Short mmCIF file of C-alpha atoms in Angstrom, two decimals:
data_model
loop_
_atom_site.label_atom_id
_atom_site.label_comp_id
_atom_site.label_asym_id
_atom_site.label_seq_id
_atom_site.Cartn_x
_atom_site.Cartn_y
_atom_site.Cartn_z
CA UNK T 1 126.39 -140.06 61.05
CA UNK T 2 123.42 -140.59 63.50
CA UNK T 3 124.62 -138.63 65.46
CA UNK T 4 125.69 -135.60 63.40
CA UNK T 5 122.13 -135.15 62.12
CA UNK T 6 120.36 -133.78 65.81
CA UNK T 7 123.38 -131.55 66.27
CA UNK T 8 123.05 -130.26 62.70
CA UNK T 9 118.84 -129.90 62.97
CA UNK T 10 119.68 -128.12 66.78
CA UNK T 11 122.21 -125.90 64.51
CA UNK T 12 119.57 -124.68 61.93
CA UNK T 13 117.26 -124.45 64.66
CA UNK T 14 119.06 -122.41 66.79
CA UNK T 15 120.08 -120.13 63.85
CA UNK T 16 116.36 -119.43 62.85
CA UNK T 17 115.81 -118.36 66.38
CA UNK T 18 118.88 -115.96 66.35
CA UNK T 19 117.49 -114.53 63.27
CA UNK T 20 114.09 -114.24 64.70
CA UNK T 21 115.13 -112.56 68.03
CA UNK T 22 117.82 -110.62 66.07
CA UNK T 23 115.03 -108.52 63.34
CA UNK T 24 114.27 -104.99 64.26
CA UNK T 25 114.55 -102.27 62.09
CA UNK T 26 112.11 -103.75 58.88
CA UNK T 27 109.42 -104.29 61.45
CA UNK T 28 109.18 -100.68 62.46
CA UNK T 29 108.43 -100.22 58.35
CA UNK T 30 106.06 -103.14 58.71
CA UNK T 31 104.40 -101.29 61.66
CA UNK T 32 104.63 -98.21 59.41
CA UNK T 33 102.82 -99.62 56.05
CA UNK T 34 100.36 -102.27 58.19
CA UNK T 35 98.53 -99.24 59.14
CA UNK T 36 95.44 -97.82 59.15
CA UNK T 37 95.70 -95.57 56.08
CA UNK T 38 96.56 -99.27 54.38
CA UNK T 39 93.58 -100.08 56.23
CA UNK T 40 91.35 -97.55 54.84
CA UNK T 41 92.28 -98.29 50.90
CA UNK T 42 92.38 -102.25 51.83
CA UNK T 43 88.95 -101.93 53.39
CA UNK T 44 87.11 -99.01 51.04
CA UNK T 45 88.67 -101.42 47.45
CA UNK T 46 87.02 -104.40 48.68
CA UNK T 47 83.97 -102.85 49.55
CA UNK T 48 83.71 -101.07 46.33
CA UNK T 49 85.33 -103.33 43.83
CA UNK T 50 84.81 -107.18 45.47
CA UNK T 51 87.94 -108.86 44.65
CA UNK T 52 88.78 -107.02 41.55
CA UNK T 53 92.21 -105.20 43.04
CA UNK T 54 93.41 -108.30 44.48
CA UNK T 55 96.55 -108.08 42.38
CA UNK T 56 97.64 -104.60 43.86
CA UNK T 57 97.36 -106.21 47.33
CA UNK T 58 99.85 -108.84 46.67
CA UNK T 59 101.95 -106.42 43.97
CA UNK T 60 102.06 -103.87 46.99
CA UNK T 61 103.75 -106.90 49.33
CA UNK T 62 106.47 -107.55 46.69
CA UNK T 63 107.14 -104.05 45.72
CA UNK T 64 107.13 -102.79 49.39
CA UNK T 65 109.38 -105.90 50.37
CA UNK T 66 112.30 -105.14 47.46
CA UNK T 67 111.66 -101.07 48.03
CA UNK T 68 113.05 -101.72 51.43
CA UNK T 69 115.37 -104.27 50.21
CA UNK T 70 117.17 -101.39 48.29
CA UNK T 71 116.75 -98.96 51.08
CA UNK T 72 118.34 -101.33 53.17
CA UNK T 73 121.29 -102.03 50.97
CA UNK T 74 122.39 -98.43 51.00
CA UNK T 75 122.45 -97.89 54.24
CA UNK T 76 124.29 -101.07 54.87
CA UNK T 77 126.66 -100.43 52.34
CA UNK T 78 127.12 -96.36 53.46
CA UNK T 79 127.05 -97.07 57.30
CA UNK T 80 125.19 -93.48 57.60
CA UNK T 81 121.56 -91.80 57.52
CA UNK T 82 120.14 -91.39 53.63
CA UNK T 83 120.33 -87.54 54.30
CA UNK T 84 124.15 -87.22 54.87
CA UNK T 85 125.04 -89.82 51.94
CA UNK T 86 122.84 -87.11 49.50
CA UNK T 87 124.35 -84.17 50.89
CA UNK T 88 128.03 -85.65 50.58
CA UNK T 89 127.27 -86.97 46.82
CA UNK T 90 124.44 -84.66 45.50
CA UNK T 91 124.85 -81.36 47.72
CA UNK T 92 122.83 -79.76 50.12
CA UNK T 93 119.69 -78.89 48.14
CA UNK T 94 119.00 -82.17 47.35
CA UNK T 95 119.37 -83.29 51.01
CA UNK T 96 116.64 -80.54 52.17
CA UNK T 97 114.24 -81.62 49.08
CA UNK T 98 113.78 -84.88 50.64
CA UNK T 99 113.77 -84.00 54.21
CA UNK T 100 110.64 -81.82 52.85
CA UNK T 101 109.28 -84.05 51.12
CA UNK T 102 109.45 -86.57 53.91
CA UNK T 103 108.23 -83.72 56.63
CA UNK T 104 104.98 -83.26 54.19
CA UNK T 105 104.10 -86.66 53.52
CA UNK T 106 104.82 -87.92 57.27
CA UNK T 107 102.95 -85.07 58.69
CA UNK T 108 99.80 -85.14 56.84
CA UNK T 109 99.48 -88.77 57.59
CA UNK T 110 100.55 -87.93 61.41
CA UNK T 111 97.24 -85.95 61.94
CA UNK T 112 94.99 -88.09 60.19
CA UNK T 113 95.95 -91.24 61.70
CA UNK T 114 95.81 -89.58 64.95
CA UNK T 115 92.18 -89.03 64.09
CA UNK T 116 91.88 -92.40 63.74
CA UNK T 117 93.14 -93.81 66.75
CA UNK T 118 90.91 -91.15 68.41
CA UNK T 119 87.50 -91.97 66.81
CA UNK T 120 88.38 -95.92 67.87
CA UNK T 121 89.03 -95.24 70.87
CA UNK T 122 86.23 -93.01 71.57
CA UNK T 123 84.11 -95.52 70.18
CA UNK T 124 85.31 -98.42 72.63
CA UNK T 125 85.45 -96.30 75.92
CA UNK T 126 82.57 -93.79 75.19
CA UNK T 127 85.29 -90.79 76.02
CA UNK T 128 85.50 -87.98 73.70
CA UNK T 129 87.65 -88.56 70.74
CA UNK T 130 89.54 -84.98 71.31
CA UNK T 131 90.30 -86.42 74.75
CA UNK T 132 91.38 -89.46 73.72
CA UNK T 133 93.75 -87.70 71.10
CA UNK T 134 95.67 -85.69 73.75
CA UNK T 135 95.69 -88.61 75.34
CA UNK T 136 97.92 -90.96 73.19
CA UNK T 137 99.57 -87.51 71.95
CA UNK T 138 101.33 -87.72 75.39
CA UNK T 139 101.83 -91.39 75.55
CA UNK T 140 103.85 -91.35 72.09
CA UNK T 141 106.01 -88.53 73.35
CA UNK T 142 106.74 -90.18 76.70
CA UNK T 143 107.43 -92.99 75.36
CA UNK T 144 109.93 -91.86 72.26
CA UNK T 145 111.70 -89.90 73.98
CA UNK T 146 111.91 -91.23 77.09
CA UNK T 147 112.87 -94.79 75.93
CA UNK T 148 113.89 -94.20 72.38
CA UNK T 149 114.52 -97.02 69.62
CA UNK T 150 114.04 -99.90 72.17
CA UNK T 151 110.61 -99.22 72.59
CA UNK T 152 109.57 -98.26 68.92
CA UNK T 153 111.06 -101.91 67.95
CA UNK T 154 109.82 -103.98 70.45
CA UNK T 155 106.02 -101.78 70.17
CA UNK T 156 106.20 -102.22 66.44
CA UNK T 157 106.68 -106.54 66.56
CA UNK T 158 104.56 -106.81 69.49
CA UNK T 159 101.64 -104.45 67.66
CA UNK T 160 102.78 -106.17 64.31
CA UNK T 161 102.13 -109.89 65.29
CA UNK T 162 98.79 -108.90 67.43
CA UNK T 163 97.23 -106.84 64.45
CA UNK T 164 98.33 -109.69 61.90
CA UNK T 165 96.57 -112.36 64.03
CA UNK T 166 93.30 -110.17 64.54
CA UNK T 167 92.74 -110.05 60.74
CA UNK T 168 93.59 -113.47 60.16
CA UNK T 169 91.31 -113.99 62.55
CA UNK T 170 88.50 -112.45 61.22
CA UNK T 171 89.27 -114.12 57.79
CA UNK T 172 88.64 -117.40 59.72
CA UNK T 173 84.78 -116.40 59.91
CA UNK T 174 84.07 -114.78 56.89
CA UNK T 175 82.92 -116.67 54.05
CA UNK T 176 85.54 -116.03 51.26
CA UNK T 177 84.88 -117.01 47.07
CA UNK T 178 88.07 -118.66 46.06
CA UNK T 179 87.11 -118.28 42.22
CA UNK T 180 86.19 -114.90 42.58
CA UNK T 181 89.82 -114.00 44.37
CA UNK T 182 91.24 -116.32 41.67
CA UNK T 183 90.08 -113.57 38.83
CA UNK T 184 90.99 -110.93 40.99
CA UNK T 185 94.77 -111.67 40.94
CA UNK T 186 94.57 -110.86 36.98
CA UNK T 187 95.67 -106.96 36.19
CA UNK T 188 93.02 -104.78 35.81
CA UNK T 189 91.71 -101.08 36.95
CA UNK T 190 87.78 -100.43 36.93
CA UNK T 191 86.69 -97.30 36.59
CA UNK T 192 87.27 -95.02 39.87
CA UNK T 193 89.81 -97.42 40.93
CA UNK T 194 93.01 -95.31 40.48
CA UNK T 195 92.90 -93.59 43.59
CA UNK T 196 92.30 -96.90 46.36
CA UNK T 197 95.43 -98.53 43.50
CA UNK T 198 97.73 -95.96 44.52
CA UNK T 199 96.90 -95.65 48.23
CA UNK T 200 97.38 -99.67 48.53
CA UNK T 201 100.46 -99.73 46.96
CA UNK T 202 101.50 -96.29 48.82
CA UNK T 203 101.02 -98.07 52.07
CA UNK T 204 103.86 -100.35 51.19
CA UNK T 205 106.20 -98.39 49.04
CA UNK T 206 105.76 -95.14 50.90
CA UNK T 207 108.99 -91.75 51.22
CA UNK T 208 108.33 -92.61 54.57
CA UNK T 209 109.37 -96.05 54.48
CA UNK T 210 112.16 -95.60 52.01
CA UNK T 211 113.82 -93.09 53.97
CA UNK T 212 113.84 -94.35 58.00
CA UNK T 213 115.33 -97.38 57.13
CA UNK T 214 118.78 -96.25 57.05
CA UNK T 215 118.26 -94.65 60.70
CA UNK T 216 116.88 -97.81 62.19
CA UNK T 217 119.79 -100.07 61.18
CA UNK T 218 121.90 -97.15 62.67
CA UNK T 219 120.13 -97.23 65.69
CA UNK T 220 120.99 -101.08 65.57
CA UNK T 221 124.41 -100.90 64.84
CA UNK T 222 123.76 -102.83 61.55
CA UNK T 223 126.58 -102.58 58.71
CA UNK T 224 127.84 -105.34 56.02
CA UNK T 225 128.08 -108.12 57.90
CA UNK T 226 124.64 -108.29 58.78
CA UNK T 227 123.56 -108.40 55.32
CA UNK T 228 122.07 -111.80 55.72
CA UNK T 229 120.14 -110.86 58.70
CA UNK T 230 118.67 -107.73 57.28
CA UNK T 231 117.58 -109.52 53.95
CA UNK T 232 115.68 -112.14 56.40
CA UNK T 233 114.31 -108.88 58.73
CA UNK T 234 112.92 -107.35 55.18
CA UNK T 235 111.60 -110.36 53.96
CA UNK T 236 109.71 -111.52 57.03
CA UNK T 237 108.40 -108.48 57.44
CA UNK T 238 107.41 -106.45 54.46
CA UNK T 239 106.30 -109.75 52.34
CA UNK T 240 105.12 -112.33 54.82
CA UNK T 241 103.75 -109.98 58.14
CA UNK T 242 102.46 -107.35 55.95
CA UNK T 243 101.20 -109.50 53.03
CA UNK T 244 99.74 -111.59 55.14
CA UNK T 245 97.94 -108.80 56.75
CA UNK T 246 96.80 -106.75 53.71
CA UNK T 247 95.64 -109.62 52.07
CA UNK T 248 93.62 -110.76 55.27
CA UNK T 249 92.01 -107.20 55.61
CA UNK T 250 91.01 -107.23 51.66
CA UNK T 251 89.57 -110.62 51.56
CA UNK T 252 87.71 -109.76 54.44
CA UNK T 253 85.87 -106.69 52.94
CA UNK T 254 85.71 -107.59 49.10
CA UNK T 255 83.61 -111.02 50.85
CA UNK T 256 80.91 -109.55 53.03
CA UNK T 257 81.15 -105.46 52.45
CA UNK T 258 79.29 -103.81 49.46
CA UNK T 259 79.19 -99.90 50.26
CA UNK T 260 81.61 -97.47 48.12
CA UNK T 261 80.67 -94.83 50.96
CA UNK T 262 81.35 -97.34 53.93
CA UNK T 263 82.53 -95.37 56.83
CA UNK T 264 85.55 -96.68 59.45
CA UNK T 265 83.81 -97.99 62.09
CA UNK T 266 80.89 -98.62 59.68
CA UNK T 267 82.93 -101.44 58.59
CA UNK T 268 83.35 -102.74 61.99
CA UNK T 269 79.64 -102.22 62.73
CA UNK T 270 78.90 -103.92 59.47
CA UNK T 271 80.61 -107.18 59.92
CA UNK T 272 78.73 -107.57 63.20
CA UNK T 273 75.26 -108.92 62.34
CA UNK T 274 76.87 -110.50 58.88
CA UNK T 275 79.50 -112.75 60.33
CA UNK T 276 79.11 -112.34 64.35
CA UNK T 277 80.18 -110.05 66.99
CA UNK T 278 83.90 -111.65 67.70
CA UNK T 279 84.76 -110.21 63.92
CA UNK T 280 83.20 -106.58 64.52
CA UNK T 281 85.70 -106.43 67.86
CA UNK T 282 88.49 -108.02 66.23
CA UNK T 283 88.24 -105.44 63.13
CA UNK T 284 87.89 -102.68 66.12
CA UNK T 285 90.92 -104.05 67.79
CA UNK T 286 93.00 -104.44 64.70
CA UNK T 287 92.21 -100.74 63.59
CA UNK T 288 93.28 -99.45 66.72
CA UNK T 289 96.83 -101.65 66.70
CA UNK T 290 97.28 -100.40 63.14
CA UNK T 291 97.09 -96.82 64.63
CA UNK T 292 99.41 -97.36 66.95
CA UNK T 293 101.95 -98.92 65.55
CA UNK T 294 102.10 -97.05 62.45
CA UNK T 295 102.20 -93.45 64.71
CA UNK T 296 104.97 -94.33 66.32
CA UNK T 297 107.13 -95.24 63.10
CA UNK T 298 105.80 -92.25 61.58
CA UNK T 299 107.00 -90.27 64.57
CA UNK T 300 110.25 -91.15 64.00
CA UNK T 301 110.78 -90.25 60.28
CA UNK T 302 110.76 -86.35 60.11
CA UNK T 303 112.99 -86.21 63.35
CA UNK T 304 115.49 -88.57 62.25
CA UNK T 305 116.15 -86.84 58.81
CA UNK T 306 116.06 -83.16 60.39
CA UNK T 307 118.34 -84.31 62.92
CA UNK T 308 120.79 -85.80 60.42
CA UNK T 309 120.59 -82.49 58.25
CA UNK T 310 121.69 -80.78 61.04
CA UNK T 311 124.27 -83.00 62.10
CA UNK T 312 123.11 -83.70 65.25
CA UNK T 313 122.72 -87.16 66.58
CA UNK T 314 119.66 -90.05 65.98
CA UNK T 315 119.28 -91.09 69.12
CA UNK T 316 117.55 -89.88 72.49
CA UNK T 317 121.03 -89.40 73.63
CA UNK T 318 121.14 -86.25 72.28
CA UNK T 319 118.61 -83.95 73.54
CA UNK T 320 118.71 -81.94 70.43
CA UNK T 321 116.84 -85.03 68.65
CA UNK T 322 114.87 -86.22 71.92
CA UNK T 323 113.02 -82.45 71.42
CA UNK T 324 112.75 -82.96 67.94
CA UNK T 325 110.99 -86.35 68.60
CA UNK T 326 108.76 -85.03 71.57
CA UNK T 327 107.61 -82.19 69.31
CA UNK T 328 106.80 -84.21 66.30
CA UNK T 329 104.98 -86.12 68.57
CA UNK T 330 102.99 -83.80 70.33
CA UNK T 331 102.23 -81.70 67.48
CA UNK T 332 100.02 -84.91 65.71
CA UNK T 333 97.71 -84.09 69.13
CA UNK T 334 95.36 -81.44 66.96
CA UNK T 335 94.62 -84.13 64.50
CA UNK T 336 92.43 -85.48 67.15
CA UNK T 337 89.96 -82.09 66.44
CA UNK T 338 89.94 -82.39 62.56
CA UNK T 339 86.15 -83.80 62.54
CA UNK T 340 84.89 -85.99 59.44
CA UNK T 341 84.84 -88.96 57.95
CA UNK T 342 88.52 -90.44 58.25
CA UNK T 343 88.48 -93.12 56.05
CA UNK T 344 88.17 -91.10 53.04
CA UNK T 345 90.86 -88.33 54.61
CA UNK T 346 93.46 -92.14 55.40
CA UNK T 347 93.22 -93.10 51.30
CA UNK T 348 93.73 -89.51 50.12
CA UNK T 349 97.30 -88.90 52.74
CA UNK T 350 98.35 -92.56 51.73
CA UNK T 351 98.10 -91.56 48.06
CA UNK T 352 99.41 -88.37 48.56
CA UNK T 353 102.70 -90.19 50.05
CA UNK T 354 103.02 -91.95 47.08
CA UNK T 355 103.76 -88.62 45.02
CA UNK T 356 106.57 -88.17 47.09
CA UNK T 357 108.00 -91.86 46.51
CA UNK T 358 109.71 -91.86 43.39
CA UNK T 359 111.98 -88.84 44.03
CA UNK T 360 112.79 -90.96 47.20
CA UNK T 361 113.42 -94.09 45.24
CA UNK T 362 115.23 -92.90 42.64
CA UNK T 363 117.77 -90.99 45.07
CA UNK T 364 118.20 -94.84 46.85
CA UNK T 365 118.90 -95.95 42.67
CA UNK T 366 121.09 -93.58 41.99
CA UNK T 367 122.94 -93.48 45.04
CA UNK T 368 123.50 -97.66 45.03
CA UNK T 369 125.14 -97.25 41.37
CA UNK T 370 127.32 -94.15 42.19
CA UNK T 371 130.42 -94.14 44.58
CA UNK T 372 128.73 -94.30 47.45
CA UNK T 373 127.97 -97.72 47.02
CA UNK T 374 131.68 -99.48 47.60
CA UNK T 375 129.58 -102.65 46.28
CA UNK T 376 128.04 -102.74 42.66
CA UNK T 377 124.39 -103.65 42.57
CA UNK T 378 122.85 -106.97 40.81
CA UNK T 379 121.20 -106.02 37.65
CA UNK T 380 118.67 -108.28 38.43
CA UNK T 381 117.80 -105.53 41.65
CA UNK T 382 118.35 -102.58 39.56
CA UNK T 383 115.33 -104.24 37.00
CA UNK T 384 113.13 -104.44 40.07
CA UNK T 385 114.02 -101.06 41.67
CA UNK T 386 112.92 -98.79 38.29
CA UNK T 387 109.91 -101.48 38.18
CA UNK T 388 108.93 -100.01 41.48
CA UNK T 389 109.55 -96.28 40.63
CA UNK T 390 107.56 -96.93 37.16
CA UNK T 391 104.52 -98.16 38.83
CA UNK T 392 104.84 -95.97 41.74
CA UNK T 393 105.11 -92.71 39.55
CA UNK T 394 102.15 -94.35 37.36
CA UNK T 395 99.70 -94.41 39.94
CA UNK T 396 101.03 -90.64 41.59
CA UNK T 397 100.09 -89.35 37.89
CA UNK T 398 96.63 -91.11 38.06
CA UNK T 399 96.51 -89.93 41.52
CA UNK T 400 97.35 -86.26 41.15
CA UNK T 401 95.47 -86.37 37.38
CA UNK T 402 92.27 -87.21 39.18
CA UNK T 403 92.57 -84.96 42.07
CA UNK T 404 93.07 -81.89 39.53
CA UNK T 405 90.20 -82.90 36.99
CA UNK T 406 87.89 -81.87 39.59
CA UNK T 407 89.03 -78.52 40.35
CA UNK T 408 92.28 -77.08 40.91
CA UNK T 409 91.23 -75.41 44.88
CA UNK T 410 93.52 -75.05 48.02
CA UNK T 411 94.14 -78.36 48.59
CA UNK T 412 94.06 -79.69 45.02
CA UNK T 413 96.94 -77.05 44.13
CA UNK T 414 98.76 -78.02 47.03
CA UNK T 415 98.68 -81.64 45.73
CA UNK T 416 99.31 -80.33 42.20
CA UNK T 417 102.65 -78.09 43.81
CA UNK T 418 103.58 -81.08 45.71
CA UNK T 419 103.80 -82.98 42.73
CA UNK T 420 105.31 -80.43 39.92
CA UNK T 421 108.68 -80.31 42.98
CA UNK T 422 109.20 -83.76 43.26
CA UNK T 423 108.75 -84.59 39.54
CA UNK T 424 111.20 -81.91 38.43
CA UNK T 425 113.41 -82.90 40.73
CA UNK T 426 113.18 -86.87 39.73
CA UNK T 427 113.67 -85.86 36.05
CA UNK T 428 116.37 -83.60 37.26
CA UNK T 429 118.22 -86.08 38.81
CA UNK T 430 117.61 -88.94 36.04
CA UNK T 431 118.88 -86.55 33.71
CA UNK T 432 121.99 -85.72 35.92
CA UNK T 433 122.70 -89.89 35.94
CA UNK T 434 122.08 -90.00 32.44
CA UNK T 435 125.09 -87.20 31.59
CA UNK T 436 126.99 -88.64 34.24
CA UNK T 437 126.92 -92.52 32.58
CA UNK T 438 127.62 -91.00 28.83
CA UNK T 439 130.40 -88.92 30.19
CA UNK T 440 132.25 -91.75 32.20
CA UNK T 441 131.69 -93.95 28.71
#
């Protein structure tokens, strides 16, 4: 018996580390959500409401963590991109509604958080910011489509990790008010607040999110029988890397910031003379790492689902898709020249994303309880997959509500024609499930 119990221990042991070195594809998500337009909302709610939105930071870990869950499941179960299972069940129009609304949310967010990484850098190396744009422009397309999938995963733990220890780090030396966090994990919106709810929990249920998941199993080789490993990849990921993270980042601002109007790097600047230099570089560094990690998973998204629409391959062998990626890529270069304040323009892209997430979810729910699915889902994930899509289209309203009550102009309506597409199509395609159930009973 002795001497079954080291050989058992070196057993579990050397299973954890096969699952660690095995997870891939739900840490480019992670990279995705744990970025800077996360960042911004994380950063501007503390600031502005002290610990009051605590709740939506960890809701937004949960939610993001059984999103991809689902996600995951159907393209485990299907063995193909989420573009080709719509077409084949829904039809084609359906399949080019979400590439567009994937191709709009992903590339709004593209320029702005190229802006980002641009106005950090330029403030570390004293180079102009358009420079410094063009810059990393080239870098992402070099290294996408040169090196493909292997270097998006391995960027996107390696970014991941060093991000998540820089705010963690910076919570170590900030002076946080455990009874004030306490009251801050019980539900409630102030005033104002609707806009930073939805872009926190857009950064981790995001279209964007939803929809590449599928491709980065692919690009894995992923199907069934590596069910158990892609729970463990979601789960260490979305709820413990990224919760960890967003949490960090909000206790850090709702603590020691106080400035509805706080800029970016204002917030770095800020925490220099109140809590030391080391946190002011750390917050620097972590922005930046945000910026890059979540780029190059955003790159990714639009080609993938074109490329599968067209029914060309996912992968850099094909040169079709290698363009595709390269363009993408060095298209977000102009964001670099946009000008402005970007932490305001990172909130409103994040929440902007989240009008497009319910159409996306509620394609992944109807598509794991039709025939695609060769495997029934639990009711108990079905429960927490419309819980998702209820809050998620709850905060879009309040998002889109808010952006129209102050004046329908061009990029209002845009918002407000964004929105009336993907909601007609979600009711349009609840409806369809709803005929479909009553006829089959």
């Amino acid at each position: 018996m002795s001497d079954a119990t080291p050989t058992l221990s070196g057993n579990r042991l050397a299973g954890v580390r096969e699952r660690l070195s095995g997870m891939g594809p739900a840490w480019v998500a992670g990279a995705v959500a744990a970025g800077p337009a996360t960042m911004a909302s994380l950063v501007t709610a503390g600031a502005a409401f002290d610990y009051a939105l605590l709740w939506v930071v960890v809701l937004s870990a949960a939610a993001g963590t059984l999103a991809q869950y689902l996600a995951m499941r159907l393209g485990l179960l299907t063995e193909r991109g989420i573009v080709a299972v719509v077409e084949a069940h829904l039809g084609e129009r359906w399949a080019w509604l979400l590439v567009a609304d994937v191709v709009v949310a992903a590339g709004a967010a593209q320029l702005v958080i190229l802006n980002t990484l641009a106005t950090v850098t330029a403030t570390v190396t004293g180079v102009s910011a358009g420079a410094c744009g063009v810059a990393w422009a080239l870098v992402l397309a070099g290294g996408l489509a040169g090196r493909g999938y292997d270097f998006l995963e391995l960027a996107a733990k390696l970014l991941v990790a060093g991000v998540v220890v820089a705010f963690v780090s910076s919570l170590l030396v900030v002076p946080v008010d455990p009874g004030a966090a306490a009251r801050g994990l019980v539900p409630t919106l102030p005033a104002g607040s609707a806009v930073l709810a939805a872009g926190i929990l857009g950064g981790a249920v995001h279209v964007t999110l939803v929809t590449m998941h599928s491709y980065t199993m692919r690009a894995r080789g992923w199907s069934a029988s590596d069910a158990g490993l892609a729970v463990f990849d979601v789960v260490a990921s979305m709820f413990v890397a990224f919760g960890v993270y967003s949490v960090a980042i909000f206790l850090v601002a709702a603590s020691v910031l106080s400035d509805p109007n706080l800029t970016t790097v204002g917030a770095a600047e800020a925490l220099g003379p109140l809590v030391g230099p080391s946190a002011e570089w750390l917050f620097l560094l972590g922005l930046g790492g945000a910026a890059v990690s979540t780029l190059g998973g955003n790159t990714v998204a639009p080609p993938f689902l074109l490329a599968d629409k067209l029914g060309w391959g996912t992968t850099v062998e094909d040169g079709r898709y290698r363009a595709f990626l390269a363009g993408f890529a060095l298209l977000s270069a102009p964001g670099a020249f946009i000008g402005g304040e970007v932490l305001g323009q990172l909130v409103l892209v994040l929440a902007l994303g989240t009008v497009g997430t319910p159409f996306a979810l509620a394609l992944v729910l109807y598509l794991l309880n039709s025939p695609a699915a060769p495997e029934p889902t639990s009711a108990l994930a079905n429960v927490g997959g419309v819980a998702v899509f209820l809050v998620s289209g709850a905060l879009a309203t309040n998002f889109v509500r808010g952006e129209v009550a102050g004046g329908v102009g061009p990029l209002s309506g845009g918002v407000l024609a964004f929105a009336v597409v993907v909601a007609v199509a979600t009711v349009g395609l609840a409806g369809k499930y709803v005929r479909e159930e009553v006829g089959s009973a």
